[in-house]
């Protein structure tokens, strides 16, 4: 399983476990801007058999080693998926990927190859970590070429197939399933499931307040807390993006806590300052809370006693809210789907409008749209059941069809082999787009690693001394990048507004 951020790591590991419950899982982190820290991985609360960080060339070398893997889950952003598909295609067959009839043979999972010779290779699976509300066509075409493109709901499956058919390529790789972290959590207190062994790690990963983040109140301690009604405000790194809008939402959460002293308001954070997720967080709430009235530089910021900033495993925090008859509030976080799956009242905020830029337009028809004023007055939104079924947050085992497809393809791979990978994008169909994507991930237009198929991998492994130097330089570069994003860029924008 290859992942490039903390949320995709969670999706990738759990997806691999749903598709192959008995298999050993090698966890590979693609080295890049959003590579998660050990703390982020621990907080996610899922485990693998082995874990290491890799470059593109190192991944391709590992993935194409004889007998290495039966299935590979690409839990990455679309551009990375496309690059890996082309890299794998070149490494396995010695030829760059080519769209056409071979893709249809792969999607069917039966019969012989058309338009390409069979090859021994792993089954390739990819998909999305949550709500798909923007760049639908772009993201889907970047994922085309995988044997399975997982759709998280009937609604998504229809949209995905429409895009593929609309550009004239085969859509049978689209397989309807569900978000893997929704399995086994709906309406019960049962903590069993494929991630059961990671449960203790998840609890231990929730950090207490520390001197570096004095405004943070600490863990969402206690699965049921003290029984007080719990409101979880799930914030997002880049939604909304502006300081004024983020400060407004923070003030409203604090105001709700002041208006309802009998409730606990937990502001669930995605990451610590300096850590990165899929989306860049320029204005962390940990810093905004210090600007609240009455903060005065104190450890509690300007938060009332019943309002805290918290880290932790989202599933456990939502379970606490459910046990207390509580509520989830967010603009458009995927946490809303986890909440709805638990039948927890869920509010999708309309305070800043219902807009594509915010992603909350995805929830039109859900029955969950609400404002802070309505929540202050006691509203507890309940989801429309038909909408919830359509979005895949209700129902049984969503992975049965995908497991069957993987099993059929894996059996075929072991016996006769699979047809070549056939992405829609090639140097013929997208000569002005594809080479730039491949270059970003260290690949030439034909899918070979820049510097030669083996050279980059060898350099990535290197001698111990060179490896230490590379790690130091890489961390320094990441630190400089984060400083620029979170400190320099806001100052430049502020100066421009003067």
mmCIF file with all atom_site columns, N, CA and C in Angstrom, residues 256-317:
data_model
loop_
_atom_site.group_PDB
_atom_site.id
_atom_site.type_symbol
_atom_site.label_atom_id
_atom_site.label_alt_id
_atom_site.label_comp_id
_atom_site.label_asym_id
_atom_site.label_entity_id
_atom_site.label_seq_id
_atom_site.pdbx_PDB_ins_code
_atom_site.Cartn_x
_atom_site.Cartn_y
_atom_site.Cartn_z
_atom_site.occupancy
_atom_site.B_iso_or_equiv
_atom_site.pdbx_formal_charge
_atom_site.auth_seq_id
_atom_site.auth_comp_id
_atom_site.auth_asym_id
_atom_site.auth_atom_id
_atom_site.pdbx_PDB_model_num
ATOM 1   N N  . UNK A 1 256 ? -21.052 29.189 21.203 1.00 0.00 ? 256 UNK A N  1
ATOM 2   C CA . UNK A 1 256 ? -21.968 28.081 21.508 1.00 0.00 ? 256 UNK A CA 1
ATOM 3   C C  . UNK A 1 256 ? -21.654 27.493 22.884 1.00 0.00 ? 256 UNK A C  1
ATOM 4   N N  . UNK A 1 257 ? -20.364 27.384 23.186 1.00 0.00 ? 257 UNK A N  1
ATOM 5   C CA . UNK A 1 257 ? -19.968 26.868 24.497 1.00 0.00 ? 257 UNK A CA 1
ATOM 6   C C  . UNK A 1 257 ? -20.428 27.804 25.615 1.00 0.00 ? 257 UNK A C  1
ATOM 7   N N  . UNK A 1 258 ? -20.318 29.112 25.401 1.00 0.00 ? 258 UNK A N  1
ATOM 8   C CA . UNK A 1 258 ? -20.748 30.075 26.407 1.00 0.00 ? 258 UNK A CA 1
ATOM 9   C C  . UNK A 1 258 ? -22.257 30.051 26.587 1.00 0.00 ? 258 UNK A C  1
ATOM 10  N N  . UNK A 1 259 ? -22.971 29.873 25.487 1.00 0.00 ? 259 UNK A N  1
ATOM 11  C CA . UNK A 1 259 ? -24.429 29.860 25.561 1.00 0.00 ? 259 UNK A CA 1
ATOM 12  C C  . UNK A 1 259 ? -24.942 28.568 26.196 1.00 0.00 ? 259 UNK A C  1
ATOM 13  N N  . UNK A 1 260 ? -24.166 27.490 26.054 1.00 0.00 ? 260 UNK A N  1
ATOM 14  C CA . UNK A 1 260 ? -24.581 26.186 26.589 1.00 0.00 ? 260 UNK A CA 1
ATOM 15  C C  . UNK A 1 260 ? -23.500 25.654 27.535 1.00 0.00 ? 260 UNK A C  1
ATOM 16  N N  . UNK A 1 261 ? -23.396 26.201 28.732 1.00 0.00 ? 261 UNK A N  1
ATOM 17  C CA . UNK A 1 261 ? -22.355 25.750 29.673 1.00 0.00 ? 261 UNK A CA 1
ATOM 18  C C  . UNK A 1 261 ? -22.515 24.286 30.082 1.00 0.00 ? 261 UNK A C  1
ATOM 19  N N  . UNK A 1 262 ? -23.700 23.711 29.821 1.00 0.00 ? 262 UNK A N  1
ATOM 20  C CA . UNK A 1 262 ? -23.914 22.296 30.156 1.00 0.00 ? 262 UNK A CA 1
ATOM 21  C C  . UNK A 1 262 ? -23.335 21.365 29.091 1.00 0.00 ? 262 UNK A C  1
ATOM 22  N N  . UNK A 1 263 ? -22.817 21.926 27.996 1.00 0.00 ? 263 UNK A N  1
ATOM 23  C CA . UNK A 1 263 ? -22.255 21.130 26.908 1.00 0.00 ? 263 UNK A CA 1
ATOM 24  C C  . UNK A 1 263 ? -20.734 21.258 26.874 1.00 0.00 ? 263 UNK A C  1
ATOM 25  N N  . UNK A 1 264 ? -20.067 20.220 26.365 1.00 0.00 ? 264 UNK A N  1
ATOM 26  C CA . UNK A 1 264 ? -18.638 20.296 26.048 1.00 0.00 ? 264 UNK A CA 1
ATOM 27  C C  . UNK A 1 264 ? -18.494 20.516 24.550 1.00 0.00 ? 264 UNK A C  1
ATOM 28  N N  . UNK A 1 265 ? -17.718 21.507 24.171 1.00 0.00 ? 265 UNK A N  1
ATOM 29  C CA . UNK A 1 265 ? -17.444 21.782 22.754 1.00 0.00 ? 265 UNK A CA 1
ATOM 30  C C  . UNK A 1 265 ? -15.989 21.427 22.476 1.00 0.00 ? 265 UNK A C  1
ATOM 31  N N  . UNK A 1 266 ? -15.780 20.425 21.642 1.00 0.00 ? 266 UNK A N  1
ATOM 32  C CA . UNK A 1 266 ? -14.438 19.975 21.279 1.00 0.00 ? 266 UNK A CA 1
ATOM 33  C C  . UNK A 1 266 ? -14.131 20.414 19.858 1.00 0.00 ? 266 UNK A C  1
ATOM 34  N N  . UNK A 1 267 ? -13.119 21.251 19.711 1.00 0.00 ? 267 UNK A N  1
ATOM 35  C CA . UNK A 1 267 ? -12.701 21.700 18.383 1.00 0.00 ? 267 UNK A CA 1
ATOM 36  C C  . UNK A 1 267 ? -11.624 20.733 17.907 1.00 0.00 ? 267 UNK A C  1
ATOM 37  N N  . UNK A 1 268 ? -12.007 19.821 17.026 1.00 0.00 ? 268 UNK A N  1
ATOM 38  C CA . UNK A 1 268 ? -11.128 18.728 16.593 1.00 0.00 ? 268 UNK A CA 1
ATOM 39  C C  . UNK A 1 268 ? -10.163 19.221 15.525 1.00 0.00 ? 268 UNK A C  1
ATOM 40  N N  . UNK A 1 269 ? -8.866  19.177 15.847 1.00 0.00 ? 269 UNK A N  1
ATOM 41  C CA . UNK A 1 269 ? -7.821  19.671 14.957 1.00 0.00 ? 269 UNK A CA 1
ATOM 42  C C  . UNK A 1 269 ? -7.307  18.557 14.057 1.00 0.00 ? 269 UNK A C  1
ATOM 43  N N  . UNK A 1 270 ? -6.850  18.929 12.876 1.00 0.00 ? 270 UNK A N  1
ATOM 44  C CA . UNK A 1 270 ? -6.313  17.955 11.933 1.00 0.00 ? 270 UNK A CA 1
ATOM 45  C C  . UNK A 1 270 ? -4.837  17.675 12.161 1.00 0.00 ? 270 UNK A C  1
ATOM 46  N N  . UNK A 1 271 ? -4.090  18.708 12.582 1.00 0.00 ? 271 UNK A N  1
ATOM 47  C CA . UNK A 1 271 ? -2.646  18.510 12.723 1.00 0.00 ? 271 UNK A CA 1
ATOM 48  C C  . UNK A 1 271 ? -2.085  19.587 13.636 1.00 0.00 ? 271 UNK A C  1
ATOM 49  N N  . UNK A 1 272 ? -0.850  19.358 14.090 1.00 0.00 ? 272 UNK A N  1
ATOM 50  C CA . UNK A 1 272 ? -0.144  20.373 14.860 1.00 0.00 ? 272 UNK A CA 1
ATOM 51  C C  . UNK A 1 272 ? 0.520   21.362 13.915 1.00 0.00 ? 272 UNK A C  1
ATOM 52  N N  . UNK A 1 273 ? 0.783   22.595 14.384 1.00 0.00 ? 273 UNK A N  1
ATOM 53  C CA . UNK A 1 273 ? 1.521   23.535 13.544 1.00 0.00 ? 273 UNK A CA 1
ATOM 54  C C  . UNK A 1 273 ? 2.852   22.933 13.113 1.00 0.00 ? 273 UNK A C  1
ATOM 55  N N  . UNK A 1 274 ? 3.162   23.045 11.824 1.00 0.00 ? 274 UNK A N  1
ATOM 56  C CA . UNK A 1 274 ? 4.396   22.475 11.296 1.00 0.00 ? 274 UNK A CA 1
ATOM 57  C C  . UNK A 1 274 ? 4.192   21.135 10.622 1.00 0.00 ? 274 UNK A C  1
ATOM 58  N N  . UNK A 1 275 ? 3.075   20.433 10.973 1.00 0.00 ? 275 UNK A N  1
ATOM 59  C CA . UNK A 1 275 ? 2.755   19.187 10.285 1.00 0.00 ? 275 UNK A CA 1
ATOM 60  C C  . UNK A 1 275 ? 1.925   19.515 9.055  1.00 0.00 ? 275 UNK A C  1
ATOM 61  N N  . UNK A 1 276 ? 1.983   18.611 8.079  1.00 0.00 ? 276 UNK A N  1
ATOM 62  C CA . UNK A 1 276 ? 1.211   18.840 6.870  1.00 0.00 ? 276 UNK A CA 1
ATOM 63  C C  . UNK A 1 276 ? 0.262   17.702 6.602  1.00 0.00 ? 276 UNK A C  1
ATOM 64  N N  . UNK A 1 277 ? -0.865  18.047 6.001  1.00 0.00 ? 277 UNK A N  1
ATOM 65  C CA . UNK A 1 277 ? -1.848  17.086 5.554  1.00 0.00 ? 277 UNK A CA 1
ATOM 66  C C  . UNK A 1 277 ? -1.977  17.251 4.042  1.00 0.00 ? 277 UNK A C  1
ATOM 67  N N  . UNK A 1 278 ? -2.989  16.600 3.470  1.00 0.00 ? 278 UNK A N  1
ATOM 68  C CA . UNK A 1 278 ? -3.204  16.717 2.027  1.00 0.00 ? 278 UNK A CA 1
ATOM 69  C C  . UNK A 1 278 ? -3.333  18.180 1.622  1.00 0.00 ? 278 UNK A C  1
ATOM 70  N N  . UNK A 1 279 ? -4.076  18.936 2.405  1.00 0.00 ? 279 UNK A N  1
ATOM 71  C CA . UNK A 1 279 ? -4.278  20.358 2.127  1.00 0.00 ? 279 UNK A CA 1
ATOM 72  C C  . UNK A 1 279 ? -3.427  21.185 3.096  1.00 0.00 ? 279 UNK A C  1
ATOM 73  N N  . UNK A 1 280 ? -2.865  22.266 2.590  1.00 0.00 ? 280 UNK A N  1
ATOM 74  C CA . UNK A 1 280 ? -1.994  23.115 3.382  1.00 0.00 ? 280 UNK A CA 1
ATOM 75  C C  . UNK A 1 280 ? -2.829  23.986 4.327  1.00 0.00 ? 280 UNK A C  1
ATOM 76  N N  . UNK A 1 281 ? -2.448  24.002 5.597  1.00 0.00 ? 281 UNK A N  1
ATOM 77  C CA . UNK A 1 281 ? -3.142  24.827 6.581  1.00 0.00 ? 281 UNK A CA 1
ATOM 78  C C  . UNK A 1 281 ? -2.298  26.060 6.887  1.00 0.00 ? 281 UNK A C  1
ATOM 79  N N  . UNK A 1 282 ? -2.671  27.170 6.280  1.00 0.00 ? 282 UNK A N  1
ATOM 80  C CA . UNK A 1 282 ? -1.913  28.402 6.474  1.00 0.00 ? 282 UNK A CA 1
ATOM 81  C C  . UNK A 1 282 ? -2.247  29.075 7.796  1.00 0.00 ? 282 UNK A C  1
ATOM 82  N N  . UNK A 1 283 ? -3.477  28.877 8.267  1.00 0.00 ? 283 UNK A N  1
ATOM 83  C CA . UNK A 1 283 ? -3.942  29.580 9.467  1.00 0.00 ? 283 UNK A CA 1
ATOM 84  C C  . UNK A 1 283 ? -4.473  28.570 10.480 1.00 0.00 ? 283 UNK A C  1
ATOM 85  N N  . UNK A 1 284 ? -3.592  27.915 11.224 1.00 0.00 ? 284 UNK A N  1
ATOM 86  C CA . UNK A 1 284 ? -4.030  26.910 12.199 1.00 0.00 ? 284 UNK A CA 1
ATOM 87  C C  . UNK A 1 284 ? -4.887  27.526 13.301 1.00 0.00 ? 284 UNK A C  1
ATOM 88  N N  . UNK A 1 285 ? -5.880  26.800 13.740 1.00 0.00 ? 285 UNK A N  1
ATOM 89  C CA . UNK A 1 285 ? -6.744  27.284 14.820 1.00 0.00 ? 285 UNK A CA 1
ATOM 90  C C  . UNK A 1 285 ? -5.962  27.439 16.117 1.00 0.00 ? 285 UNK A C  1
ATOM 91  N N  . UNK A 1 286 ? -4.867  26.687 16.267 1.00 0.00 ? 286 UNK A N  1
ATOM 92  C CA . UNK A 1 286 ? -4.047  26.837 17.463 1.00 0.00 ? 286 UNK A CA 1
ATOM 93  C C  . UNK A 1 286 ? -3.515  28.258 17.594 1.00 0.00 ? 286 UNK A C  1
ATOM 94  N N  . UNK A 1 287 ? -3.291  28.919 16.463 1.00 0.00 ? 287 UNK A N  1
ATOM 95  C CA . UNK A 1 287 ? -2.816  30.307 16.490 1.00 0.00 ? 287 UNK A CA 1
ATOM 96  C C  . UNK A 1 287 ? -3.979  31.287 16.589 1.00 0.00 ? 287 UNK A C  1
ATOM 97  N N  . UNK A 1 288 ? -5.074  30.986 15.920 1.00 0.00 ? 288 UNK A N  1
ATOM 98  C CA . UNK A 1 288 ? -6.220  31.895 15.950 1.00 0.00 ? 288 UNK A CA 1
ATOM 99  C C  . UNK A 1 288 ? -6.809  32.002 17.347 1.00 0.00 ? 288 UNK A C  1
ATOM 100 N N  . UNK A 1 289 ? -6.743  30.898 18.133 1.00 0.00 ? 289 UNK A N  1
ATOM 101 C CA . UNK A 1 289 ? -7.344  30.929 19.456 1.00 0.00 ? 289 UNK A CA 1
ATOM 102 C C  . UNK A 1 289 ? -6.628  31.920 20.367 1.00 0.00 ? 289 UNK A C  1
ATOM 103 N N  . UNK A 1 290 ? -5.359  32.183 20.082 1.00 0.00 ? 290 UNK A N  1
ATOM 104 C CA . UNK A 1 290 ? -4.602  33.128 20.906 1.00 0.00 ? 290 UNK A CA 1
ATOM 105 C C  . UNK A 1 290 ? -5.028  34.575 20.660 1.00 0.00 ? 290 UNK A C  1
ATOM 106 N N  . UNK A 1 291 ? -5.820  34.795 19.611 1.00 0.00 ? 291 UNK A N  1
ATOM 107 C CA . UNK A 1 291 ? -6.313  36.137 19.305 1.00 0.00 ? 291 UNK A CA 1
ATOM 108 C C  . UNK A 1 291 ? -7.689  36.397 19.895 1.00 0.00 ? 291 UNK A C  1
ATOM 109 N N  . UNK A 1 292 ? -8.266  35.396 20.539 1.00 0.00 ? 292 UNK A N  1
ATOM 110 C CA . UNK A 1 292 ? -9.600  35.575 21.107 1.00 0.00 ? 292 UNK A CA 1
ATOM 111 C C  . UNK A 1 292 ? -9.571  36.553 22.280 1.00 0.00 ? 292 UNK A C  1
ATOM 112 N N  . UNK A 1 293 ? -10.657 37.269 22.507 1.00 0.00 ? 293 UNK A N  1
ATOM 113 C CA . UNK A 1 293 ? -10.715 38.173 23.669 1.00 0.00 ? 293 UNK A CA 1
ATOM 114 C C  . UNK A 1 293 ? -10.460 37.411 24.965 1.00 0.00 ? 293 UNK A C  1
ATOM 115 N N  . UNK A 1 294 ? -9.600  37.960 25.788 1.00 0.00 ? 294 UNK A N  1
ATOM 116 C CA . UNK A 1 294 ? -9.294  37.335 27.068 1.00 0.00 ? 294 UNK A CA 1
ATOM 117 C C  . UNK A 1 294 ? -8.186  36.316 27.017 1.00 0.00 ? 294 UNK A C  1
ATOM 118 N N  . UNK A 1 295 ? -7.572  36.150 25.833 1.00 0.00 ? 295 UNK A N  1
ATOM 119 C CA . UNK A 1 295 ? -6.501  35.155 25.727 1.00 0.00 ? 295 UNK A CA 1
ATOM 120 C C  . UNK A 1 295 ? -5.316  35.566 26.581 1.00 0.00 ? 295 UNK A C  1
ATOM 121 N N  . UNK A 1 296 ? -4.790  36.758 26.340 1.00 0.00 ? 296 UNK A N  1
ATOM 122 C CA . UNK A 1 296 ? -3.711  37.279 27.167 1.00 0.00 ? 296 UNK A CA 1
ATOM 123 C C  . UNK A 1 296 ? -2.459  36.426 27.193 1.00 0.00 ? 296 UNK A C  1
ATOM 124 N N  . UNK A 1 297 ? -2.298  35.569 26.203 1.00 0.00 ? 297 UNK A N  1
ATOM 125 C CA . UNK A 1 297 ? -1.104  34.723 26.151 1.00 0.00 ? 297 UNK A CA 1
ATOM 126 C C  . UNK A 1 297 ? -1.152  33.554 27.105 1.00 0.00 ? 297 UNK A C  1
ATOM 127 N N  . UNK A 1 298 ? -2.302  33.378 27.780 1.00 0.00 ? 298 UNK A N  1
ATOM 128 C CA . UNK A 1 298 ? -2.402  32.288 28.741 1.00 0.00 ? 298 UNK A CA 1
ATOM 129 C C  . UNK A 1 298 ? -2.505  30.935 28.072 1.00 0.00 ? 298 UNK A C  1
ATOM 130 N N  . UNK A 1 299 ? -2.346  29.873 28.880 1.00 0.00 ? 299 UNK A N  1
ATOM 131 C CA . UNK A 1 299 ? -2.339  28.533 28.320 1.00 0.00 ? 299 UNK A CA 1
ATOM 132 C C  . UNK A 1 299 ? -3.675  28.144 27.736 1.00 0.00 ? 299 UNK A C  1
ATOM 133 N N  . UNK A 1 300 ? -4.743  28.669 28.272 1.00 0.00 ? 300 UNK A N  1
ATOM 134 C CA . UNK A 1 300 ? -6.059  28.294 27.763 1.00 0.00 ? 300 UNK A CA 1
ATOM 135 C C  . UNK A 1 300 ? -6.535  29.155 26.626 1.00 0.00 ? 300 UNK A C  1
ATOM 136 N N  . UNK A 1 301 ? -5.695  30.094 26.153 1.00 0.00 ? 301 UNK A N  1
ATOM 137 C CA . UNK A 1 301 ? -6.158  31.001 25.125 1.00 0.00 ? 301 UNK A CA 1
ATOM 138 C C  . UNK A 1 301 ? -7.333  31.789 25.640 1.00 0.00 ? 301 UNK A C  1
ATOM 139 N N  . UNK A 1 302 ? -8.317  32.048 24.768 1.00 0.00 ? 302 UNK A N  1
ATOM 140 C CA . UNK A 1 302 ? -9.530  32.742 25.186 1.00 0.00 ? 302 UNK A CA 1
ATOM 141 C C  . UNK A 1 302 ? -10.703 31.804 25.274 1.00 0.00 ? 302 UNK A C  1
ATOM 142 N N  . UNK A 1 303 ? -10.447 30.497 25.470 1.00 0.00 ? 303 UNK A N  1
ATOM 143 C CA . UNK A 1 303 ? -11.510 29.506 25.471 1.00 0.00 ? 303 UNK A CA 1
ATOM 144 C C  . UNK A 1 303 ? -12.151 29.378 26.850 1.00 0.00 ? 303 UNK A C  1
ATOM 145 N N  . UNK A 1 304 ? -13.480 29.226 26.889 1.00 0.00 ? 304 UNK A N  1
ATOM 146 C CA . UNK A 1 304 ? -14.128 28.952 28.179 1.00 0.00 ? 304 UNK A CA 1
ATOM 147 C C  . UNK A 1 304 ? -13.802 27.538 28.647 1.00 0.00 ? 304 UNK A C  1
ATOM 148 N N  . UNK A 1 305 ? -14.053 27.211 29.911 1.00 0.00 ? 305 UNK A N  1
ATOM 149 C CA . UNK A 1 305 ? -13.657 25.897 30.458 1.00 0.00 ? 305 UNK A CA 1
ATOM 150 C C  . UNK A 1 305 ? -14.266 24.713 29.723 1.00 0.00 ? 305 UNK A C  1
ATOM 151 N N  . UNK A 1 306 ? -15.443 24.877 29.123 1.00 0.00 ? 306 UNK A N  1
ATOM 152 C CA . UNK A 1 306 ? -16.117 23.759 28.456 1.00 0.00 ? 306 UNK A CA 1
ATOM 153 C C  . UNK A 1 306 ? -15.849 23.717 26.958 1.00 0.00 ? 306 UNK A C  1
ATOM 154 N N  . UNK A 1 307 ? -14.799 24.420 26.505 1.00 0.00 ? 307 UNK A N  1
ATOM 155 C CA . UNK A 1 307 ? -14.429 24.429 25.085 1.00 0.00 ? 307 UNK A CA 1
ATOM 156 C C  . UNK A 1 307 ? -12.934 24.181 24.972 1.00 0.00 ? 307 UNK A C  1
ATOM 157 N N  . UNK A 1 308 ? -12.554 23.167 24.192 1.00 0.00 ? 308 UNK A N  1
ATOM 158 C CA . UNK A 1 308 ? -11.137 22.816 24.078 1.00 0.00 ? 308 UNK A CA 1
ATOM 159 C C  . UNK A 1 308 ? -10.770 22.490 22.651 1.00 0.00 ? 308 UNK A C  1
ATOM 160 N N  . UNK A 1 309 ? -9.522  22.773 22.320 1.00 0.00 ? 309 UNK A N  1
ATOM 161 C CA . UNK A 1 309 ? -8.940  22.258 21.084 1.00 0.00 ? 309 UNK A CA 1
ATOM 162 C C  . UNK A 1 309 ? -8.381  20.876 21.383 1.00 0.00 ? 309 UNK A C  1
ATOM 163 N N  . UNK A 1 310 ? -8.675  19.894 20.523 1.00 0.00 ? 310 UNK A N  1
ATOM 164 C CA . UNK A 1 310 ? -8.246  18.520 20.794 1.00 0.00 ? 310 UNK A CA 1
ATOM 165 C C  . UNK A 1 310 ? -7.655  17.881 19.547 1.00 0.00 ? 310 UNK A C  1
ATOM 166 N N  . UNK A 1 311 ? -6.731  16.939 19.777 1.00 0.00 ? 311 UNK A N  1
ATOM 167 C CA . UNK A 1 311 ? -6.265  16.022 18.753 1.00 0.00 ? 311 UNK A CA 1
ATOM 168 C C  . UNK A 1 311 ? -6.920  14.668 19.029 1.00 0.00 ? 311 UNK A C  1
ATOM 169 N N  . UNK A 1 312 ? -6.628  13.695 18.206 1.00 0.00 ? 312 UNK A N  1
ATOM 170 C CA . UNK A 1 312 ? -7.083  12.340 18.501 1.00 0.00 ? 312 UNK A CA 1
ATOM 171 C C  . UNK A 1 312 ? -7.709  11.654 17.320 1.00 0.00 ? 312 UNK A C  1
ATOM 172 N N  . UNK A 1 313 ? -8.014  10.385 17.521 1.00 0.00 ? 313 UNK A N  1
ATOM 173 C CA . UNK A 1 313 ? -8.652  9.571  16.508 1.00 0.00 ? 313 UNK A CA 1
ATOM 174 C C  . UNK A 1 313 ? -10.102 10.010 16.332 1.00 0.00 ? 313 UNK A C  1
ATOM 175 N N  . UNK A 1 314 ? -10.474 10.392 15.123 1.00 0.00 ? 314 UNK A N  1
ATOM 176 C CA . UNK A 1 314 ? -11.808 10.948 14.885 1.00 0.00 ? 314 UNK A CA 1
ATOM 177 C C  . UNK A 1 314 ? -12.906 9.961  15.258 1.00 0.00 ? 314 UNK A C  1
ATOM 178 N N  . UNK A 1 315 ? -12.714 8.687  14.943 1.00 0.00 ? 315 UNK A N  1
ATOM 179 C CA . UNK A 1 315 ? -13.739 7.704  15.268 1.00 0.00 ? 315 UNK A CA 1
ATOM 180 C C  . UNK A 1 315 ? -14.029 7.638  16.753 1.00 0.00 ? 315 UNK A C  1
ATOM 181 N N  . UNK A 1 316 ? -12.989 7.684  17.571 1.00 0.00 ? 316 UNK A N  1
ATOM 182 C CA . UNK A 1 316 ? -13.178 7.621  19.022 1.00 0.00 ? 316 UNK A CA 1
ATOM 183 C C  . UNK A 1 316 ? -13.863 8.887  19.552 1.00 0.00 ? 316 UNK A C  1
ATOM 184 N N  . UNK A 1 317 ? -13.511 10.023 18.978 1.00 0.00 ? 317 UNK A N  1
ATOM 185 C CA . UNK A 1 317 ? -14.130 11.273 19.416 1.00 0.00 ? 317 UNK A CA 1
ATOM 186 C C  . UNK A 1 317 ? -15.609 11.295 19.039 1.00 0.00 ? 317 UNK A C  1
#
